[in-house]
Short mmCIF file of C-alpha atoms in Angstrom, two decimals:
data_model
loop_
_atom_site.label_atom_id
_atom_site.label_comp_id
_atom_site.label_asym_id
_atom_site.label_seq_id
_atom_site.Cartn_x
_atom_site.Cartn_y
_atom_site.Cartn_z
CA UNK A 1 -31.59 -9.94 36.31
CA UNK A 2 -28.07 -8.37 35.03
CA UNK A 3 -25.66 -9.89 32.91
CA UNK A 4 -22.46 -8.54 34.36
CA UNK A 5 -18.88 -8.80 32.65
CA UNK A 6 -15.05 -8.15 33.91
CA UNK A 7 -12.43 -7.86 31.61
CA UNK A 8 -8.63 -7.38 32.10
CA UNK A 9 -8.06 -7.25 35.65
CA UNK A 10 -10.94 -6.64 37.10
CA UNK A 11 -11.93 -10.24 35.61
CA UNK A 12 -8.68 -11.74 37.11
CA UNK A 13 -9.05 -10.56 40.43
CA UNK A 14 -13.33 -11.30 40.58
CA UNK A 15 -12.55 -14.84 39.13
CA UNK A 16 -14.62 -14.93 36.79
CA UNK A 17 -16.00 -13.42 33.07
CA UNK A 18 -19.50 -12.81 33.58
CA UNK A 19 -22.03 -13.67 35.73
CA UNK A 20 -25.96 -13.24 36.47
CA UNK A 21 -26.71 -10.82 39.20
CA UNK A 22 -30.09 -10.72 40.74
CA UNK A 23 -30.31 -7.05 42.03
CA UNK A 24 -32.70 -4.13 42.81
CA UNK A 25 -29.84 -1.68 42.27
CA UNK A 26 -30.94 1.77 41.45
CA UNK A 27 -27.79 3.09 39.70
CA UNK A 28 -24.45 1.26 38.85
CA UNK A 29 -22.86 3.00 41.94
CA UNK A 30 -25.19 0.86 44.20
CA UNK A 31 -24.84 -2.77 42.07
CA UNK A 32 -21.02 -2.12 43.36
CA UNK A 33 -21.49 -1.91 46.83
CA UNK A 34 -23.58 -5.03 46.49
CA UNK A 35 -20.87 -6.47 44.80
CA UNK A 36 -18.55 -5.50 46.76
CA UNK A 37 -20.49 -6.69 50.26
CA UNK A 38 -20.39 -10.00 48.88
CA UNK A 39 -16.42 -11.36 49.13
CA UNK A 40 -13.30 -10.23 49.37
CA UNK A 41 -12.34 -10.47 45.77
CA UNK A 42 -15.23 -8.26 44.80
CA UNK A 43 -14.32 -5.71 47.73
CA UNK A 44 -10.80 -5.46 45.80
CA UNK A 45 -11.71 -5.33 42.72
CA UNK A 46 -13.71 -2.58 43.04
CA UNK A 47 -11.78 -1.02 45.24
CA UNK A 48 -10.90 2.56 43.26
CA UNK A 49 -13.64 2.96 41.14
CA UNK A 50 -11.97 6.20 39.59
CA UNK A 51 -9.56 3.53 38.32
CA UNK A 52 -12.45 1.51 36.29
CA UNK A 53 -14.52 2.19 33.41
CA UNK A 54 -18.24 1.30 33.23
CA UNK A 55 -20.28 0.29 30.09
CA UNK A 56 -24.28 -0.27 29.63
CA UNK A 57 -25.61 -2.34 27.50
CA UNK A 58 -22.19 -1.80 25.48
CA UNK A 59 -22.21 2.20 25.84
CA UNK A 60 -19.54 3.55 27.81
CA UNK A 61 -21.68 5.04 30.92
CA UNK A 62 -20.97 6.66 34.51
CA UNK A 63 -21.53 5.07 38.07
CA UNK A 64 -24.09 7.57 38.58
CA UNK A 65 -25.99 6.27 35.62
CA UNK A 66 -29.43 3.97 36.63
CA UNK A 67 -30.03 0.55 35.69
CA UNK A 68 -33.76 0.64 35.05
CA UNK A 69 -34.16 -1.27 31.76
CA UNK A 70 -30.32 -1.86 31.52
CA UNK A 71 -29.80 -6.34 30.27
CA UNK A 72 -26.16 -5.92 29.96
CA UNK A 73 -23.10 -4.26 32.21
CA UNK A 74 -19.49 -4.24 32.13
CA UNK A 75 -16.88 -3.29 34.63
CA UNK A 76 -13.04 -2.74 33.13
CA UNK A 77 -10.26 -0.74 33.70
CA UNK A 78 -9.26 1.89 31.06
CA UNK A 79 -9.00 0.83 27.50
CA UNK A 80 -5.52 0.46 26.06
CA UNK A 81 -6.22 -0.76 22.52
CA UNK A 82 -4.77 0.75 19.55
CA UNK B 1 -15.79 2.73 5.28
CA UNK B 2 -14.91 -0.57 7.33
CA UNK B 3 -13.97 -2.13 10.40
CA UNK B 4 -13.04 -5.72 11.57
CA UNK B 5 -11.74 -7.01 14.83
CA UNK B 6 -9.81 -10.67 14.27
CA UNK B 7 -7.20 -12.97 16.22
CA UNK B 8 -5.82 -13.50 12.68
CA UNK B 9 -2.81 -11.77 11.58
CA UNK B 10 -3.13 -9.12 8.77
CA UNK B 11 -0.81 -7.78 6.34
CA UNK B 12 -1.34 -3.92 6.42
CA UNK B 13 0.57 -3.54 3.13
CA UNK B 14 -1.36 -5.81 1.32
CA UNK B 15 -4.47 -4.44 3.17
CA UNK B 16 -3.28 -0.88 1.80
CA UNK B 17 -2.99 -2.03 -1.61
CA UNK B 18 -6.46 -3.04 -1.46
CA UNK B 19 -7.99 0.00 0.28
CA UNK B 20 -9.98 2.84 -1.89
CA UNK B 21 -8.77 1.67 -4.86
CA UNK B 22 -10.37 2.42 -7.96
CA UNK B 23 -11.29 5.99 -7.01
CA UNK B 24 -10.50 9.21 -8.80
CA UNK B 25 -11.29 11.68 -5.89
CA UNK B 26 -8.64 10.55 -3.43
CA UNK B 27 -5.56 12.40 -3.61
CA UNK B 28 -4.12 11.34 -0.12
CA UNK B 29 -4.73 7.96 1.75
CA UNK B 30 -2.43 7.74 5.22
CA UNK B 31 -2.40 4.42 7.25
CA UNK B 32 -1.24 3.78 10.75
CA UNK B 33 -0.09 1.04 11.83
CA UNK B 34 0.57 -0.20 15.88
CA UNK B 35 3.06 -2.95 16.18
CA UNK B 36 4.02 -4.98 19.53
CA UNK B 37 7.78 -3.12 20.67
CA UNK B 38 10.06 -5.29 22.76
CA UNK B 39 12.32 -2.36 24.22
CA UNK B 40 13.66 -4.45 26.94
CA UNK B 41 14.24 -7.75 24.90
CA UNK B 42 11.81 -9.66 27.83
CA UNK B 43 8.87 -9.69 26.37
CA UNK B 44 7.20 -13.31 25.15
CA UNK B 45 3.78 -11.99 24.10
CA UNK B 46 1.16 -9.77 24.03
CA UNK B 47 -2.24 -10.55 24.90
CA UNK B 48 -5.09 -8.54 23.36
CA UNK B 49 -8.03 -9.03 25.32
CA UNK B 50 -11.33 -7.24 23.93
CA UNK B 51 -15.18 -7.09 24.65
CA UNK B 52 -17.02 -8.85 21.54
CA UNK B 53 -19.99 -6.82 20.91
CA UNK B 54 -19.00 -3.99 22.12
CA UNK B 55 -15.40 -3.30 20.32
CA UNK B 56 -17.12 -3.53 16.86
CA UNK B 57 -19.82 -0.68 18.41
CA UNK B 58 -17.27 1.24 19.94
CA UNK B 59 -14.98 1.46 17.01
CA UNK B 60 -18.00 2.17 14.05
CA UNK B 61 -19.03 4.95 16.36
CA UNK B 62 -15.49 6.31 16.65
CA UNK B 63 -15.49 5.93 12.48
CA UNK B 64 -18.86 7.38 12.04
CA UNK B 65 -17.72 10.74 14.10
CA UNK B 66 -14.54 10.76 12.16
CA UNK B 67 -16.24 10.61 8.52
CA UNK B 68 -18.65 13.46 10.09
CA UNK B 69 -15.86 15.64 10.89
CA UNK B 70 -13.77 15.35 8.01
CA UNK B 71 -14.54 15.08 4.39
CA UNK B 72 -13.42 10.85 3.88
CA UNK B 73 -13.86 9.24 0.94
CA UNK B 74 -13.02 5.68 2.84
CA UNK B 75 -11.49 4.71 6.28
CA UNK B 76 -10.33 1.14 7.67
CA UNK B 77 -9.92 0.20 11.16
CA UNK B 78 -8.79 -3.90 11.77
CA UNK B 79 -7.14 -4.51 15.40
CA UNK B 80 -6.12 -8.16 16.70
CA UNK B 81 -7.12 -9.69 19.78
CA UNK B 82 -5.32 -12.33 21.46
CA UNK B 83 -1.63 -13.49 21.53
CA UNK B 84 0.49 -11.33 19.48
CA UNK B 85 5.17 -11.41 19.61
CA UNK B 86 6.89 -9.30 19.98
CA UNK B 87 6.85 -7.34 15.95
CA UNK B 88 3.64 -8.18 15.28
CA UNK B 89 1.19 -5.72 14.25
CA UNK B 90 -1.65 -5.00 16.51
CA UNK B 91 -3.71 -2.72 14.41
CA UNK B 92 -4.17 -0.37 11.72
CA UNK B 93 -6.54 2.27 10.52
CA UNK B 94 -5.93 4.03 6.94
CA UNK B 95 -7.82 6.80 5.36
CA UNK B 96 -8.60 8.34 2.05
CA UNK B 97 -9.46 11.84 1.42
CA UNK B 98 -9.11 14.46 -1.96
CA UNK B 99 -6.12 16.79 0.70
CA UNK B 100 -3.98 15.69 3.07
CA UNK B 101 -4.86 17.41 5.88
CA UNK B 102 -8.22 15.91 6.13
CA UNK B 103 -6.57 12.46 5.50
CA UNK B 104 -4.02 13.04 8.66
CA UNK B 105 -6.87 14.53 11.07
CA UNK B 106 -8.47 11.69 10.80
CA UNK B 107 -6.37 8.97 11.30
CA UNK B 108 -4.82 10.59 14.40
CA UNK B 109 -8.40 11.05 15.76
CA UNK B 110 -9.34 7.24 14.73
CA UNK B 111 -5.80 6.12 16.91
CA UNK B 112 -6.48 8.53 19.62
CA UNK B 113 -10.31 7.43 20.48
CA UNK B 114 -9.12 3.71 19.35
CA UNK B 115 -6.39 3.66 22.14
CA UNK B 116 -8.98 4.75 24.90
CA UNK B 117 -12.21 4.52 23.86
CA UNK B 118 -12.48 1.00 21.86
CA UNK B 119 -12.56 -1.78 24.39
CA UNK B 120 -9.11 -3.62 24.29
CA UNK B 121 -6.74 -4.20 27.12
CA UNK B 122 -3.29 -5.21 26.33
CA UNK B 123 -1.37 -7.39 28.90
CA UNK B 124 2.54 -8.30 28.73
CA UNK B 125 3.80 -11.21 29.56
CA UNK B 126 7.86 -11.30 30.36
CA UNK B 127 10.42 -13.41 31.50
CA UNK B 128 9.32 -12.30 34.86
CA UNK B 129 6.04 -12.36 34.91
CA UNK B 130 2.68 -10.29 33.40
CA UNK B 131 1.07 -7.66 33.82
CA UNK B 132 -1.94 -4.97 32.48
CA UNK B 133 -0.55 -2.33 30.17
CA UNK B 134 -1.52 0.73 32.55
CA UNK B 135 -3.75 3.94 30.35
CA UNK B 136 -1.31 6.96 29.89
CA UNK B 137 -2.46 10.06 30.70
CA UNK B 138 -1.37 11.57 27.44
CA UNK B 139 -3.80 9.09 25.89
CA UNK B 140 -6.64 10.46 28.22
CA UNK B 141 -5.65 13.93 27.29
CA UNK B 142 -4.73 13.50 23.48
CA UNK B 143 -8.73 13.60 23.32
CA UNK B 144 -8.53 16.87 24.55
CA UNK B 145 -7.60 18.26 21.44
CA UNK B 146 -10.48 17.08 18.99
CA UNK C 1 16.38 6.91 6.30
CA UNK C 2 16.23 7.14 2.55
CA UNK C 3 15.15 8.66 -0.51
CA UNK C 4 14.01 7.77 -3.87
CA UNK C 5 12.92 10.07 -6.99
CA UNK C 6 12.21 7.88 -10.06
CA UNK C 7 10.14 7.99 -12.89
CA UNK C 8 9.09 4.46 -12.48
CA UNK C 9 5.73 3.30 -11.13
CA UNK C 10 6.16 1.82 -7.24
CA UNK C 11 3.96 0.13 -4.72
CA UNK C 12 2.91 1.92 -1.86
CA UNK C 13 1.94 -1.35 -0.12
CA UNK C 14 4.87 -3.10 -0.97
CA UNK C 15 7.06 -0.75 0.15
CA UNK C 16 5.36 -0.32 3.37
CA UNK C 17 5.69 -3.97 4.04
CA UNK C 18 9.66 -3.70 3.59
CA UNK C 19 10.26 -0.83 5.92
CA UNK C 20 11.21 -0.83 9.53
CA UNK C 21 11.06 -4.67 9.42
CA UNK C 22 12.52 -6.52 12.13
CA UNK C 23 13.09 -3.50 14.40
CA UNK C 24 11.96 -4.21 18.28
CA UNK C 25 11.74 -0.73 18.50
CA UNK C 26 9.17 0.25 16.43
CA UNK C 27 5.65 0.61 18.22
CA UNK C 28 4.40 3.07 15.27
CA UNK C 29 4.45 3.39 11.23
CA UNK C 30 2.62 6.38 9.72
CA UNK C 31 2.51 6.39 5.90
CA UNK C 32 1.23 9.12 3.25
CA UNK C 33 0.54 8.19 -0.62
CA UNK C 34 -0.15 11.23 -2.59
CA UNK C 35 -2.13 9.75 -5.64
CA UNK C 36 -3.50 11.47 -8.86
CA UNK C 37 -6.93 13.22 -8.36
CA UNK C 38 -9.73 13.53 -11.38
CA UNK C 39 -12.45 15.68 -10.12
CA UNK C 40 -14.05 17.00 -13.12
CA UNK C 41 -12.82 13.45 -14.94
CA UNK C 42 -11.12 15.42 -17.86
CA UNK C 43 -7.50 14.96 -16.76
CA UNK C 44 -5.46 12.89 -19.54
CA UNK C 45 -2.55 12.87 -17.30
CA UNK C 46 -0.51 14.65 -14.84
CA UNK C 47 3.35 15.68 -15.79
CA UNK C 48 5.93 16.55 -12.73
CA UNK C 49 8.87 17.65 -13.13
CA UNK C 50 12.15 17.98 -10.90
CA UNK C 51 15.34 19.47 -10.52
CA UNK C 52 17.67 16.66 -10.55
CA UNK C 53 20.45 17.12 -8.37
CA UNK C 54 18.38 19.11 -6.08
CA UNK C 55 15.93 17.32 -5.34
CA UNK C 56 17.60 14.16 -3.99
CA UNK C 57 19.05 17.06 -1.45
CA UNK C 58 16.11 19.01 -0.80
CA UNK C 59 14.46 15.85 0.17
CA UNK C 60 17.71 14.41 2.54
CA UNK C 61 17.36 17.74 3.89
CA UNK C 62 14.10 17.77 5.15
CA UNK C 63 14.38 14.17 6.47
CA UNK C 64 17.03 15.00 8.56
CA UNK C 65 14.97 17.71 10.07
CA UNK C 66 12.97 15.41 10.76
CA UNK C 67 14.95 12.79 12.45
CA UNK C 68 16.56 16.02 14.31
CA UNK C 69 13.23 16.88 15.27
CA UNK C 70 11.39 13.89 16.53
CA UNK C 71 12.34 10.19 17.79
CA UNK C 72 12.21 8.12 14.69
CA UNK C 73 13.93 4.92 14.13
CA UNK C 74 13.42 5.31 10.37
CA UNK C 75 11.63 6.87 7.66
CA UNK C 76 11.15 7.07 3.79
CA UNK C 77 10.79 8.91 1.47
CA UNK C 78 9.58 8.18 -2.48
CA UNK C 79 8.66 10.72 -5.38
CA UNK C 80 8.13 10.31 -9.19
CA UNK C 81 8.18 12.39 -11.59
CA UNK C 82 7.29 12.26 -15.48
CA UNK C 83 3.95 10.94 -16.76
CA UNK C 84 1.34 9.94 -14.45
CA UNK C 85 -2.21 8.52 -15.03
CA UNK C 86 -5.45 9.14 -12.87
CA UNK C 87 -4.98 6.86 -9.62
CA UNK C 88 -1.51 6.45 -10.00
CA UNK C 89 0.83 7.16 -6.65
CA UNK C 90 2.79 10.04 -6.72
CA UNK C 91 4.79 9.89 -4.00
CA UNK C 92 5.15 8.34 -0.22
CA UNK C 93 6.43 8.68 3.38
CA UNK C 94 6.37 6.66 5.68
CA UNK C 95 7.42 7.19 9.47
CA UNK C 96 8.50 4.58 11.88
CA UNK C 97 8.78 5.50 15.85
CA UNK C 98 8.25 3.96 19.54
CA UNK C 99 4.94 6.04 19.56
CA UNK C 100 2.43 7.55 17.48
CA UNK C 101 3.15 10.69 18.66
CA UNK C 102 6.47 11.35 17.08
CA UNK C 103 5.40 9.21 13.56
CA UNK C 104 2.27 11.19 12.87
CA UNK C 105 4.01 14.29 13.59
CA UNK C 106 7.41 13.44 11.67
CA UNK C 107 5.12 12.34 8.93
CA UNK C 108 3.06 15.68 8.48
CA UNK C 109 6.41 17.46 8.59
CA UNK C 110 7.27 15.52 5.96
CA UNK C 111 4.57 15.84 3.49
CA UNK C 112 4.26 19.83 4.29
CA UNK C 113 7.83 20.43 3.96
CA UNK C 114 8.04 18.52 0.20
CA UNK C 115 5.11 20.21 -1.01
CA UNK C 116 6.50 23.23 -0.83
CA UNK C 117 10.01 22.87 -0.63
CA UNK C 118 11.31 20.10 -2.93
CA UNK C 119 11.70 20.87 -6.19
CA UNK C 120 9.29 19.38 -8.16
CA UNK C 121 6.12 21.08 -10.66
CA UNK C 122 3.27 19.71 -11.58
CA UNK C 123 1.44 20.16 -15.24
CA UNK C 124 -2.01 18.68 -15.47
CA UNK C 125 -3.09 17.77 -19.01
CA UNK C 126 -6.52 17.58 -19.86
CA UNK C 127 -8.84 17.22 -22.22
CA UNK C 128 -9.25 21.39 -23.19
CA UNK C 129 -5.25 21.70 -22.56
CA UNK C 130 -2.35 21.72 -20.00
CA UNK C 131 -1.85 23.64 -16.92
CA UNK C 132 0.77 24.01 -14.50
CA UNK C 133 -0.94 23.55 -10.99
CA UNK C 134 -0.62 26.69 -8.78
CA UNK C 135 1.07 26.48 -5.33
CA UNK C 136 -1.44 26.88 -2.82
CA UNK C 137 -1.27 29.53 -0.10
CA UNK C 138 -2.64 27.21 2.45
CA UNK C 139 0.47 24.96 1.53
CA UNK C 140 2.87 27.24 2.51
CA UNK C 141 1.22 28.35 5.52
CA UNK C 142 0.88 24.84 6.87
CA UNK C 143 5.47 25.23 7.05
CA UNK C 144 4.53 28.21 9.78
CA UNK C 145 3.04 25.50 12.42
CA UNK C 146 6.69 23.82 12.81
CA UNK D 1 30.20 31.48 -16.18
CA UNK D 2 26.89 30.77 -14.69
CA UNK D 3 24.97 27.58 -15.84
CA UNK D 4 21.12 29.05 -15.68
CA UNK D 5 18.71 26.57 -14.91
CA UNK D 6 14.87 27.32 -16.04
CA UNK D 7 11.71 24.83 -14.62
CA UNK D 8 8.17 24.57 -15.32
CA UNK D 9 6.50 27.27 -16.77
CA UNK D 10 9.45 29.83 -16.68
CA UNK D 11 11.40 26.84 -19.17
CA UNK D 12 8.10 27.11 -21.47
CA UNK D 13 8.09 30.96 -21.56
CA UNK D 14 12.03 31.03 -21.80
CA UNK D 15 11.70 28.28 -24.13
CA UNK D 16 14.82 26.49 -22.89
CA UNK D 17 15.52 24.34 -19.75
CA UNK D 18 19.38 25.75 -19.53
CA UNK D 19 22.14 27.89 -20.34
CA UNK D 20 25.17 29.50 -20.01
CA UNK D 21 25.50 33.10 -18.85
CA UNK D 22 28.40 34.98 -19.16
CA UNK D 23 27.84 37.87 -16.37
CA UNK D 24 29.68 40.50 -14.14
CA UNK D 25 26.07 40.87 -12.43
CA UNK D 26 26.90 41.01 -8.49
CA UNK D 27 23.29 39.44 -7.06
CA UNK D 28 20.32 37.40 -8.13
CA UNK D 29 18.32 40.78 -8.87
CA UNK D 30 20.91 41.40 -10.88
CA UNK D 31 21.21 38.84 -13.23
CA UNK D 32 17.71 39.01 -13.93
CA UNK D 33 17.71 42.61 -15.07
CA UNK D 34 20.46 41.65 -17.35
CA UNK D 35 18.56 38.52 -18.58
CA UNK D 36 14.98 40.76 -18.73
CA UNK D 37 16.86 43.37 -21.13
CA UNK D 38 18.01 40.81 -23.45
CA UNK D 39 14.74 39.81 -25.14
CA UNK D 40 10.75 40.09 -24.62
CA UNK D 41 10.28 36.52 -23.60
CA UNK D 42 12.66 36.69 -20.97
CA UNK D 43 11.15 39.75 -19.88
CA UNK D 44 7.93 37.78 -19.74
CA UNK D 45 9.08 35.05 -17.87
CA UNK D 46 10.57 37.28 -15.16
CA UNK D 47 7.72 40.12 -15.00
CA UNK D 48 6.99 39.17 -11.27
CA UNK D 49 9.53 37.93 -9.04
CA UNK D 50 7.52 37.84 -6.38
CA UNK D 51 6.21 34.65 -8.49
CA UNK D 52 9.53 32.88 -8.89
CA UNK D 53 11.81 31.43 -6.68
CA UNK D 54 15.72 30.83 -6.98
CA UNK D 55 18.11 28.24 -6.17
CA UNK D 56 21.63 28.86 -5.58
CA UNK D 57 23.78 25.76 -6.19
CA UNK D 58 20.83 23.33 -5.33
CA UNK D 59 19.84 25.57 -2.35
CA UNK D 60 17.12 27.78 -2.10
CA UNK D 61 17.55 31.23 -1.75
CA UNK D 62 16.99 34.88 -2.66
CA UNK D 63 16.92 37.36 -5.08
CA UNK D 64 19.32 39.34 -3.13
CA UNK D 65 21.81 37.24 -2.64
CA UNK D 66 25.86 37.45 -3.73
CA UNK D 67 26.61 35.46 -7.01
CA UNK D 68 30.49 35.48 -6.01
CA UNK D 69 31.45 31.90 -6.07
CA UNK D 70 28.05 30.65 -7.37
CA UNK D 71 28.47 28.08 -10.12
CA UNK D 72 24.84 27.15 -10.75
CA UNK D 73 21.13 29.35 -10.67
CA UNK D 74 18.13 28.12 -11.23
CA UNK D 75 14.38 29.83 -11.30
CA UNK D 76 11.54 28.26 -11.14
CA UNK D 77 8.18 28.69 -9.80
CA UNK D 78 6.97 27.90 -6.33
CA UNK D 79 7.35 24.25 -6.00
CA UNK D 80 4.33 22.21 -5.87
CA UNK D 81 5.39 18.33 -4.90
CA UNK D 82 3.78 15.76 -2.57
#
């Protein structure tokens, strides 16, 4: 079990903050195309995934990266703090 | 060496005032502020929306690098979340050092990894609508350089 | 734009919360504050002294390279000169732009540009005598990056 | 009639901040020979030139520069603000 989070648009078009994701995902790469196979609004949001940014466990981290032992990830676009 | 992330507003002069004070080996302190432009006269607000958790992380990280780089004798960060208008001010980061030059490194490396490596994302909202701040690519790149 | 060279003690903070205030424009504020080091804690006081006259002009000078140079909706500039104690603020800048970009960069101009080219000489008295602090080679080499 | 300005340690050796010069010299360089041959501690104070810099009328320039026209000189060391 996953906690999952969207922020900035990725949140707005997925509906929702964060959610619990039951998964057997090997690496991020595959928990989106599971997210993505489930609705529409996942299939958009995720879209471009050059266009998003991916954190573990609150560590910026790659699509490529696994999930074993992973509680906590984050899907965003890039940051434009400052 | 200090960070905090808060809806409230700050005052970064009076935050200034207050910052490495007392200390007889700082010679130069800069400060940088970022405050909410209105170029077109259409914008309402700002909204600051950040990843709890994480942003604190993110931005003690960036901090921790910079005081390994450069010789600091203190550095700041505080950035807002939430609604901001138009002249508000987002953010700031200051830093002390004995010379300038290490003072002025640092603080543009603090604003450079802050604007696209700290989890914020800033979002408009106009007369006519809102809409996500895009990344520039002269952010992306001003990385490059460190 | 403006300058100030007085004798008289000033607030860095205070000043910073005055400037660029109530612009739309402004995205950006840099500031500098050049304080009095004590390394070896035996300074009694530092002593600068200017060339009056000149150095309101030297100073107008270099801002106006400045605002020639980069995209800045404003920008001060203060000095002191005459007695100064440990921790005590020697001077400012501050920068105020649509970006960082252009404030950090107007900013370092600044402060390299009036160390080395604004008439003004500092004497540090300690405790074994007074001195008059030597110009730095690395000071005037920093002018050669602009 | 030049009014000849002295700062930091070239006022101490000098041992006064200003003067008036009456002088036919034709540059900078010249003007300090004359000022060097007048008495030890201005020859002190202007051993190395290559230590001093000039201002001509609030500007900065050099030693080998015209005094036609120039109502004010000043030497000093280099200049050590911020």
């Amino acid at each position: 079990m996953i906690e999952v989070l969207y922020f900035a648009w990725v949140r707005e078009r997925i509906g929702l903050p964060k959610e619990r994701v039951e998964t057997a995902a090997v690496t991020v790469a595959d928990l989106v195309e599971e997210l993505k196979a489930r609705e529409p609004r996942y299939a958009a949001a995720f879209a471009d995934t050059a266009a998003l940014r991916v954190a573990l466990d609150q560590e910026l981290g790659s699509f490529d990266a696994p999930l074993a032992g992973v509680r906590e990830v984050a899907f965003f676009p890039p940051m434009t703090g400052g | 060496m200090s960070v905090r992330v808060q809806a409230e507003p700050f005052d970064p002069g009076a935050e200034l005032a207050g910052f490495a004070r007392g200390r007889r080996d700082v010679g130069a302190q800069v400060s940088f502020a970022g405050i909410v432009r209105d170029d077109t006269g259409d914008l309402k607000h700002m909204e600051i929306e950040h990843y709890p958790g994480m942003t604190e992380k993110a931005i003690a990280a960036i901090e921790a690098e910079a005081v390994a780089r450069w010789s600091l004798k203190d550095s700041l960060v505080i950035h807002r979340h939430g609604r901001l208008a138009p002249g508000e001010t987002i953010m700031m980061v200051a830093t002390a050092a004995a010379h300038r030059g290490d003072a002025f490194a640092a603080a543009e490396f603090l604003m450079d990894y802050l604007k696209s490596r700290a989890p914020f994302w800033k979002k408009e909202v106009t007369g006519s609508g809102a809409g996500w701040v895009a990344a520039r690519d002269e952010d992306e790149d001003a990385l490059g350089r460190w």
